[in-house]
PDB file of C-alpha atoms in Angstrom:
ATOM      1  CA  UNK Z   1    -140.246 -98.628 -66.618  1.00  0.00           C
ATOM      2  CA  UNK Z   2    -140.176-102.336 -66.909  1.00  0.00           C
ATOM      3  CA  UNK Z   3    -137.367-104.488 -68.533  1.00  0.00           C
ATOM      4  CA  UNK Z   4    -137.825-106.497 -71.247  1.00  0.00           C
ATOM      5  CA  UNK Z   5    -135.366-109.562 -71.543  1.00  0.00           C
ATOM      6  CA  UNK Z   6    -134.543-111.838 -74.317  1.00  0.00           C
ATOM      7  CA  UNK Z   7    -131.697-113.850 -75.030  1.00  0.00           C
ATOM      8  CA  UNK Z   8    -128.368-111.877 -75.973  1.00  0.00           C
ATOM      9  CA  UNK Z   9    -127.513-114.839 -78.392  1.00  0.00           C
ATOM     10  CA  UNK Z  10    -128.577-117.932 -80.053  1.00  0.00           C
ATOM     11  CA  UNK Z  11    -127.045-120.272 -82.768  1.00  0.00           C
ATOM     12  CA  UNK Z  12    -129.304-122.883 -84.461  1.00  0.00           C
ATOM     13  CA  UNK Z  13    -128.531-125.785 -86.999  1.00  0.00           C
ATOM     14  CA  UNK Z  14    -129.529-125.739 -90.570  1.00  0.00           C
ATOM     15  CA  UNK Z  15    -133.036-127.434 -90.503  1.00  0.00           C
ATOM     16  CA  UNK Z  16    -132.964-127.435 -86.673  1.00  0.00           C
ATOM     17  CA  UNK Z  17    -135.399-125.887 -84.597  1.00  0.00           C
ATOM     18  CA  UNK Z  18    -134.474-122.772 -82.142  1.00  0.00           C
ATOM     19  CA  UNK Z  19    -137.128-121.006 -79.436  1.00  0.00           C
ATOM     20  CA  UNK Z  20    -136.503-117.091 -78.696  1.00  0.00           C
ATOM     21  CA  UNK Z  21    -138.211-116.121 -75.129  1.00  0.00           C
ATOM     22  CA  UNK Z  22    -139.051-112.526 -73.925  1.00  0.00           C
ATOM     23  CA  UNK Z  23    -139.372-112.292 -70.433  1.00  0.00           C
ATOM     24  CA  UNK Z  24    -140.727-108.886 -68.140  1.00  0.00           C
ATOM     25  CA  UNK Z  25    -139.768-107.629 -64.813  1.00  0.00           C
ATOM     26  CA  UNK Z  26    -142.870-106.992 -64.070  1.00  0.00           C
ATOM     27  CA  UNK Z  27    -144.125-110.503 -64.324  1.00  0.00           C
ATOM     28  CA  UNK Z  28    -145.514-113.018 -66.472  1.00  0.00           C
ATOM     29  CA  UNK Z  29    -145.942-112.011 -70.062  1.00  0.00           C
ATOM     30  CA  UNK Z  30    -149.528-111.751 -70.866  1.00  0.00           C
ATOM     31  CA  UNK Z  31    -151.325-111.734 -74.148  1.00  0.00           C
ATOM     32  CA  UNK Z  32    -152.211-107.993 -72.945  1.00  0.00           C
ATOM     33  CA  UNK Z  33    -149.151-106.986 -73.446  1.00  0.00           C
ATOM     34  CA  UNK Z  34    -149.664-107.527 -77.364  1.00  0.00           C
ATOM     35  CA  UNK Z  35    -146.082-108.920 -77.447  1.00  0.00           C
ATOM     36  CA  UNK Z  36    -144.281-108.123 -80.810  1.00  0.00           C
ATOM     37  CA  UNK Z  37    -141.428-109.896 -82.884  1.00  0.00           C
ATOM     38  CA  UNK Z  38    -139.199-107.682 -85.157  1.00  0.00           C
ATOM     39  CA  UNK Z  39    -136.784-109.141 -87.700  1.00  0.00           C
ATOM     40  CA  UNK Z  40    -133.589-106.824 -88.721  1.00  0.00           C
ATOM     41  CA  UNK Z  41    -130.972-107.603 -90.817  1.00  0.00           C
ATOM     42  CA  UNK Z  42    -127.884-105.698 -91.377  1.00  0.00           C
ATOM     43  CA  UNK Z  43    -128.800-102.273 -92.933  1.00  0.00           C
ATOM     44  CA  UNK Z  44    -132.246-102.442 -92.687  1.00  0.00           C
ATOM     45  CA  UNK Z  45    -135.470-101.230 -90.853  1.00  0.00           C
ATOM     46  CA  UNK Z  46    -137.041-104.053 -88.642  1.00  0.00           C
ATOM     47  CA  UNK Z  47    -139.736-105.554 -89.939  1.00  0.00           C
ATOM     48  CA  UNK Z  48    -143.145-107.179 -88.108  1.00  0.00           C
ATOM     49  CA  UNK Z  49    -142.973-111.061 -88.343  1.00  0.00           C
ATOM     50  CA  UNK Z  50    -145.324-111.914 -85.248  1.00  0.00           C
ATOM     51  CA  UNK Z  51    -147.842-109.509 -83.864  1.00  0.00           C
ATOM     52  CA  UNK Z  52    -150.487-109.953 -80.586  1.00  0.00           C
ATOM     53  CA  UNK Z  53    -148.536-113.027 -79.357  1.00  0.00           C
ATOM     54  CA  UNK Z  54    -149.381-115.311 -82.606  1.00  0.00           C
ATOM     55  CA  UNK Z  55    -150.007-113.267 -85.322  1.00  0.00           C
ATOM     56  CA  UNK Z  56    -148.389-113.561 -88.887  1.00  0.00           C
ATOM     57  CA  UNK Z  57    -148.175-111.352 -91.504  1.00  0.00           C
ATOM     58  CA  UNK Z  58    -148.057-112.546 -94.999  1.00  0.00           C
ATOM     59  CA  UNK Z  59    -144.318-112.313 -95.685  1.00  0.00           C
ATOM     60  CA  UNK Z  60    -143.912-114.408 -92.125  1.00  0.00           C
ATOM     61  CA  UNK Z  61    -142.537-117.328 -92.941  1.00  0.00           C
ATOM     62  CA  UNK Z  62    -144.478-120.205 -91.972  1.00  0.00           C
ATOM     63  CA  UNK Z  63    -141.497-121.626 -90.034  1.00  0.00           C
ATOM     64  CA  UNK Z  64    -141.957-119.011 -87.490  1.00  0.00           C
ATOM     65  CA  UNK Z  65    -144.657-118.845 -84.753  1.00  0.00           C
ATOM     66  CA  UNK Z  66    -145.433-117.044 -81.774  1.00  0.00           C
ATOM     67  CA  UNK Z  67    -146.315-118.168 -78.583  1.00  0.00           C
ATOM     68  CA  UNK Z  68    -146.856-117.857 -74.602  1.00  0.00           C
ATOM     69  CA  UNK Z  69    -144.379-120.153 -72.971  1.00  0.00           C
ATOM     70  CA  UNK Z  70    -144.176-120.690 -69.141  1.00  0.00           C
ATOM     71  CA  UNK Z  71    -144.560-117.117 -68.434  1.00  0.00           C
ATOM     72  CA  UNK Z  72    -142.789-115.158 -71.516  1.00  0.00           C
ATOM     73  CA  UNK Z  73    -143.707-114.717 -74.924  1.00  0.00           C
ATOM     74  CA  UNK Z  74    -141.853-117.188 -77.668  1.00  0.00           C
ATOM     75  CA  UNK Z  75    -140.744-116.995 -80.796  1.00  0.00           C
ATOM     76  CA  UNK Z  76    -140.391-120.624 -82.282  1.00  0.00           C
ATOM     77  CA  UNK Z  77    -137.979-121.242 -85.516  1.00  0.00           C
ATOM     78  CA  UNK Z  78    -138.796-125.013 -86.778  1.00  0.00           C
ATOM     79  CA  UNK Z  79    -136.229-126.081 -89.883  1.00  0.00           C
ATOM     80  CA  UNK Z  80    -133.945-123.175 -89.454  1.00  0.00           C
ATOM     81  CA  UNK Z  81    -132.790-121.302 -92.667  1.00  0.00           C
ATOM     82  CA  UNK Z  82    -129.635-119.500 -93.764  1.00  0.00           C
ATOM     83  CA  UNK Z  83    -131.413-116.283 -94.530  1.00  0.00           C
ATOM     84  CA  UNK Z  84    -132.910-116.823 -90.741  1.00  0.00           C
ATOM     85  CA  UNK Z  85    -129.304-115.287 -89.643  1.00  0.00           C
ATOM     86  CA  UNK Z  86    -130.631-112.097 -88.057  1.00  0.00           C
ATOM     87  CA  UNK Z  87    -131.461-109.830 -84.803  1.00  0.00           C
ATOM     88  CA  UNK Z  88    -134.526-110.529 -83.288  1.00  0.00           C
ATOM     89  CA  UNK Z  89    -136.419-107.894 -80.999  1.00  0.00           C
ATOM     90  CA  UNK Z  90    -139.490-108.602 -79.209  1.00  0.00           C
ATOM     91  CA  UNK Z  91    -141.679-105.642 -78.058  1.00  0.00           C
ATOM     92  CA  UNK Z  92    -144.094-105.359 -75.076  1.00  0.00           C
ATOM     93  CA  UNK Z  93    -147.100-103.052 -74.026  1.00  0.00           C
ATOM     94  CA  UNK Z  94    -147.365-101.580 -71.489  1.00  0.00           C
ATOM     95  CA  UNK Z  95    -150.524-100.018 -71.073  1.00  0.00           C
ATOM     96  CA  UNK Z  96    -149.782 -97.635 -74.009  1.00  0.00           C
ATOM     97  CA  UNK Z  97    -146.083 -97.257 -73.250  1.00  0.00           C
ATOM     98  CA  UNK Z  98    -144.056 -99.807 -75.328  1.00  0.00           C
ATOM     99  CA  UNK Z  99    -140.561-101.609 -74.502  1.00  0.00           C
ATOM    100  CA  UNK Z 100    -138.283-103.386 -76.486  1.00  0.00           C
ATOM    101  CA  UNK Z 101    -136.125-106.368 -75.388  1.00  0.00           C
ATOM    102  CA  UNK Z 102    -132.745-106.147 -75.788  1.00  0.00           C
ATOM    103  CA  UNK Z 103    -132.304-108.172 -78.877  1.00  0.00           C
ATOM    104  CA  UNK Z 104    -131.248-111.761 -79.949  1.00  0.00           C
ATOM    105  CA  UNK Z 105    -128.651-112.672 -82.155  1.00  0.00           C
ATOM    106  CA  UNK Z 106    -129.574-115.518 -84.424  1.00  0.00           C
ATOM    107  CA  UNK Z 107    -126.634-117.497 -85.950  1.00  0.00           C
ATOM    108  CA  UNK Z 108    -127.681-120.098 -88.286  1.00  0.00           C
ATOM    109  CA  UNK Z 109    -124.566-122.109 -88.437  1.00  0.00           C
TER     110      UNK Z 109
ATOM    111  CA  UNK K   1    -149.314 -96.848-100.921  1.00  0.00           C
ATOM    112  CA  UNK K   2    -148.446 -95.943 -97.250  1.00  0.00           C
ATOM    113  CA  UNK K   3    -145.237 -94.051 -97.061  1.00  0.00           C
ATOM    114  CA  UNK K   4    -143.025 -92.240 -94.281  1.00  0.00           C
ATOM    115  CA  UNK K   5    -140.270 -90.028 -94.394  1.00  0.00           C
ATOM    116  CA  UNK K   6    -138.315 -88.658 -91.608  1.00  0.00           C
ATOM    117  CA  UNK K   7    -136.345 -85.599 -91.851  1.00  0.00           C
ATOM    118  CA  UNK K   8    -134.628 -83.075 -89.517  1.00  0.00           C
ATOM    119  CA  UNK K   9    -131.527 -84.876 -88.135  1.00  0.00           C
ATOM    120  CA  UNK K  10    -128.699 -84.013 -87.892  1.00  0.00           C
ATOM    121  CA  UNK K  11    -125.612 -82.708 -85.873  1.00  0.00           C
ATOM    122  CA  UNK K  12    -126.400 -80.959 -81.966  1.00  0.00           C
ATOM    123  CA  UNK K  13    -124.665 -79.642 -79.315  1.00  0.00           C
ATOM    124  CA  UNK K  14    -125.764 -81.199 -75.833  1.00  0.00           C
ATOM    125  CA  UNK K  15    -128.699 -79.504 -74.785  1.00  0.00           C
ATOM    126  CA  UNK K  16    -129.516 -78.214 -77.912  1.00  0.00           C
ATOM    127  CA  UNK K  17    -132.954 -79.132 -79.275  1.00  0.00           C
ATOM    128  CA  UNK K  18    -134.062 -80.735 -82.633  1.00  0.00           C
ATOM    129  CA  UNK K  19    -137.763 -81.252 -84.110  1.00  0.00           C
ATOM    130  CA  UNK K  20    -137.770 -84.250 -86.024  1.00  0.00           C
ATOM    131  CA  UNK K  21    -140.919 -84.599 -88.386  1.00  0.00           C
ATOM    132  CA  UNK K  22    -142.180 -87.805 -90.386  1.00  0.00           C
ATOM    133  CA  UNK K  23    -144.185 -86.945 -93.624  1.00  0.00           C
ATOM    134  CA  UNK K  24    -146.948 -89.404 -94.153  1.00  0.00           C
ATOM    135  CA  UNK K  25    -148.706 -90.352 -97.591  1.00  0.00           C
ATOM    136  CA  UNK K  26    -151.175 -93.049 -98.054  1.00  0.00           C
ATOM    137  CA  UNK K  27    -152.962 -92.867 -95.008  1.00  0.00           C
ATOM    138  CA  UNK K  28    -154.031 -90.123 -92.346  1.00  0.00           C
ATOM    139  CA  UNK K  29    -152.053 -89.631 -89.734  1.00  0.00           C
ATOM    140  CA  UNK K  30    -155.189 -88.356 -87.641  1.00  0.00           C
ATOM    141  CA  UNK K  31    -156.719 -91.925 -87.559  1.00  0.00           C
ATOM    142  CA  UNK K  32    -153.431 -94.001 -86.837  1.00  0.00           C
ATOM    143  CA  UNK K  33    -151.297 -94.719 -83.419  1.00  0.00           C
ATOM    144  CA  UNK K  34    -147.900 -93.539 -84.867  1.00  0.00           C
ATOM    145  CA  UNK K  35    -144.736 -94.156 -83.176  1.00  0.00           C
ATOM    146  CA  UNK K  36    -140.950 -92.894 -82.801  1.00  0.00           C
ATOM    147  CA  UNK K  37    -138.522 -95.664 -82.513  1.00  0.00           C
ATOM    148  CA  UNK K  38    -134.628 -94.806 -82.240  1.00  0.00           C
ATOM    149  CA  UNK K  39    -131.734 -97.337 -82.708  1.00  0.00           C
ATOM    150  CA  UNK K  40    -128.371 -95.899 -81.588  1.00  0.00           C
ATOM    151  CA  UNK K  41    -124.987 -97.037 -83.824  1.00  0.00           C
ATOM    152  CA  UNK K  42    -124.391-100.625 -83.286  1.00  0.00           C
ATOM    153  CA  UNK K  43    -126.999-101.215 -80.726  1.00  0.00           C
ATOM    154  CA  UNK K  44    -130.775-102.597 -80.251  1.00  0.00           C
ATOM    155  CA  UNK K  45    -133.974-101.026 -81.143  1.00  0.00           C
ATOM    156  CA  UNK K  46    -135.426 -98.278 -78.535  1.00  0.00           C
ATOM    157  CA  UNK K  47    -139.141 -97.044 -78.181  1.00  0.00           C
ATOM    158  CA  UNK K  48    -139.599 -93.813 -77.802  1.00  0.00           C
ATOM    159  CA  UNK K  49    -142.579 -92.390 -78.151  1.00  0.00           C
ATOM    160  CA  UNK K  50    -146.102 -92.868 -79.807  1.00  0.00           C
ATOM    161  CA  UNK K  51    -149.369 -90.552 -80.533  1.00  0.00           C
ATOM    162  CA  UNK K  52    -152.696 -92.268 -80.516  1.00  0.00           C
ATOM    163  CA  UNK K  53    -155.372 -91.392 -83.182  1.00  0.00           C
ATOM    164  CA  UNK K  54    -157.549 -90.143 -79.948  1.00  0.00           C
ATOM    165  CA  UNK K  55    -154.483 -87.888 -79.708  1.00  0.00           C
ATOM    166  CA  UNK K  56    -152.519 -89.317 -76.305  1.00  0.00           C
ATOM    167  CA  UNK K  57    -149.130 -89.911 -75.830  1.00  0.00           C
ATOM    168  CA  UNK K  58    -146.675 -92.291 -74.205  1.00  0.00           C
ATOM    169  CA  UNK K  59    -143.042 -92.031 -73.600  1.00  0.00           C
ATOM    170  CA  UNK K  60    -140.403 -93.996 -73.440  1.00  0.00           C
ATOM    171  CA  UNK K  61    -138.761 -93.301 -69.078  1.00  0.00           C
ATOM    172  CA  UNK K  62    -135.549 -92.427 -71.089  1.00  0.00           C
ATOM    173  CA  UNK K  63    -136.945 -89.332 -72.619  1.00  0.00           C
ATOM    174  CA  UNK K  64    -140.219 -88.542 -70.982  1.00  0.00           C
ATOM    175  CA  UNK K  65    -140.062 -84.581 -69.890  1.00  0.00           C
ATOM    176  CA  UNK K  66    -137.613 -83.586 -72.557  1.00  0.00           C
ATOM    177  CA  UNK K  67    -139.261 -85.297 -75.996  1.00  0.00           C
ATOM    178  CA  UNK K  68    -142.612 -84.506 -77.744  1.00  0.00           C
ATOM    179  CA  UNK K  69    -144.640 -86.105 -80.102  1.00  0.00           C
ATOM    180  CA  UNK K  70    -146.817 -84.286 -82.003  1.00  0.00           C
ATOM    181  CA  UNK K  71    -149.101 -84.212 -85.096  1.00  0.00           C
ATOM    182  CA  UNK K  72    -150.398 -81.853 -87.814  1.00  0.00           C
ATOM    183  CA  UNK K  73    -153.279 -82.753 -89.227  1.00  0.00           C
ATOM    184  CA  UNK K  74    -153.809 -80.149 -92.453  1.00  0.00           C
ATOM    185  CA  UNK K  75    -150.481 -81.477 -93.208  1.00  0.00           C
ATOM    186  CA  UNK K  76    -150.535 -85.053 -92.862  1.00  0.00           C
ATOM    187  CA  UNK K  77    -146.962 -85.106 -90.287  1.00  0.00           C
ATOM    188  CA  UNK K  78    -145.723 -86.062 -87.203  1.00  0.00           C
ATOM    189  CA  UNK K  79    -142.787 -84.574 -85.222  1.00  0.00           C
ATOM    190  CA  UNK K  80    -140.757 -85.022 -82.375  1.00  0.00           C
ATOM    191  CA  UNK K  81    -139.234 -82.078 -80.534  1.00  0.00           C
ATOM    192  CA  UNK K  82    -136.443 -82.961 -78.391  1.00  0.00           C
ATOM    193  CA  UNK K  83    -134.951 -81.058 -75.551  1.00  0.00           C
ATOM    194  CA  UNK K  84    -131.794 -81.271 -73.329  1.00  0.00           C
ATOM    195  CA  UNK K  85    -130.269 -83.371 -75.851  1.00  0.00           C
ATOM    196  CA  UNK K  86    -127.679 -85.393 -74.057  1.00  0.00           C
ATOM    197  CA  UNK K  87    -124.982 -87.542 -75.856  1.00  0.00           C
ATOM    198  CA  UNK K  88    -127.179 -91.050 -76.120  1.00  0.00           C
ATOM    199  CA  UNK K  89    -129.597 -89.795 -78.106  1.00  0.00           C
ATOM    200  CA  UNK K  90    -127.807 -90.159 -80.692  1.00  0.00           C
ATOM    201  CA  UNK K  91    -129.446 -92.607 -83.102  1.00  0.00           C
ATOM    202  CA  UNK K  92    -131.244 -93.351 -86.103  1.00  0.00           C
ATOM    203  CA  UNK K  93    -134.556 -91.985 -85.411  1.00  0.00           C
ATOM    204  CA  UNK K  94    -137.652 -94.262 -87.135  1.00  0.00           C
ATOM    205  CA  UNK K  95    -141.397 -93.086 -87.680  1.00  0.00           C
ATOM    206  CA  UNK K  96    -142.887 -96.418 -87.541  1.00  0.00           C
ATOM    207  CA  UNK K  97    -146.642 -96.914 -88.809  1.00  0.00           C
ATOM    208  CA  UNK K  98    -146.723-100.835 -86.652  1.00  0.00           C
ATOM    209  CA  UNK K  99    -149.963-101.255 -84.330  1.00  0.00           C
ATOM    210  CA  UNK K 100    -152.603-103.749 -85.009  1.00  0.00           C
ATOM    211  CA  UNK K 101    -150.646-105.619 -87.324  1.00  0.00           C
ATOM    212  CA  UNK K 102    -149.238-103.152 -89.565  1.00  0.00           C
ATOM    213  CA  UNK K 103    -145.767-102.681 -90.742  1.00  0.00           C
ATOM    214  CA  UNK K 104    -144.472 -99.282 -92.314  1.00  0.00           C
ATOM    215  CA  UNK K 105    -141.599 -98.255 -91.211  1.00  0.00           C
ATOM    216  CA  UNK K 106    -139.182 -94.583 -92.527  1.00  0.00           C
ATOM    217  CA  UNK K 107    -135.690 -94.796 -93.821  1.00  0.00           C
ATOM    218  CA  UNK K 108    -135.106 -93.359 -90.603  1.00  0.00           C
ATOM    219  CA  UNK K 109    -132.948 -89.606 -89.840  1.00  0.00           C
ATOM    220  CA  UNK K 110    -129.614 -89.716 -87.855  1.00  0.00           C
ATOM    221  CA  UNK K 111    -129.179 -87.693 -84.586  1.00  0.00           C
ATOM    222  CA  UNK K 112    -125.853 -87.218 -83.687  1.00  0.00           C
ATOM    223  CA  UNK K 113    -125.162 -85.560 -79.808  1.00  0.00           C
ATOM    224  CA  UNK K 114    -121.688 -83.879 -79.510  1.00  0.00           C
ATOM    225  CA  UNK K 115    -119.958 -81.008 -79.191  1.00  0.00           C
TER     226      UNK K 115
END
């Protein structure tokens, strides 16, 4: 089963700008792997904020986006916010079987 | 409104078995990719498991041979049986409603592995 990497922790500025990568073992990440980005916040379910690579859903902030960057999927903060402070999980497909990275720790600070 | 509900955790011996199911409302689970998504205490999010709407399955490495996901129709649930539980499966187990763009997740039900 392949890995799925991301950054174990990040701290951004207030207003600054922070980039969240998911990498694969397999490879580069591909936009047919359908890459995912999951929110979760102490207590709570995860919830979708980026789906298929750039994808927002409505309560997505528009300070987020999704991307393919030099061979991994992205996850792009611009004008970081306090309520940003969270885990971030991306999620990758596998032809049908699904993996999630490991998690990254955003500190807004 | 789409709702899940997970029941059917609780506390098991290793290499006991459990059947987890998810009660859906709102939508049928017959025409939706449904998956199982665990999160042990203090750590990240795991995949385990989802059902297509064509009926196949995928599994998780972790769990494949031991877990299975399942679906009755006539009554609108999903389950997971799980076999030769060992220790770190112990989680909070999540029916999650999330391909092509959606986003329904359970409260989740706690498996706890020990003896």
């Amino acid at each position: 089963q392949a890995v799925v990497t991301q950054e174990p922790s990040l701290t951004v500025s207030p207003g600054g700008t922070v980039t969240l990568t998911c990498g694969s073992s397999t490879g580069a990440v591909t936009s047919g792997h359908y890459p995912y980005w999951f929110q979760q916040k102490p207590g709570q379910a995860p919830r979708t904020l980026i789906f298929d690579t750039t994808n927002k859903h409505s309560w997505t902030p528009a300070r987020f986006s999704g991307s393919l960057l030099g061979g991994k999927a992205a996850l792009t903060l611009s004008g970081a916010q306090p309520e940003d402070e969270a885990e971030y999980y991306c999620l990758l497909s596998y032809s049908g079987v699904r993996v999630f990275g490991g998690g990254t720790k955003l500190t807004v600070l | 409104e789409v709702q899940l509900v997970e029941s059917g955790g609780g506390l098991i011996q290793p290499g006991g078995s459990l059947r987890l199911s998810c009660a859906a409302s709102g939508f049928s689970v017959s025409s939706n990719h449904i998956s199982w998504v665990r999160q042990a205490p203090g750590k990240g999010l795991e995949w385990v498991s989802v059902i297509y709407s064509s009926g196949g399955t995928f599994y998780a490495d972790s769990v494949r041979g031991r877990f299975t996901i399942s679906r009755d129709n006539s009554k609108n649930t999903l389950y997971l049986q799980m076999n030769s539980l060992r220790a770190e499966d112990t989680a909070l187990y999540y029916c999650a409603k999330i391909d092509y763009g959606e986003d329904y997740w359970g409260q989740g039900t706690l498996v706890t592995v020990s003896s």
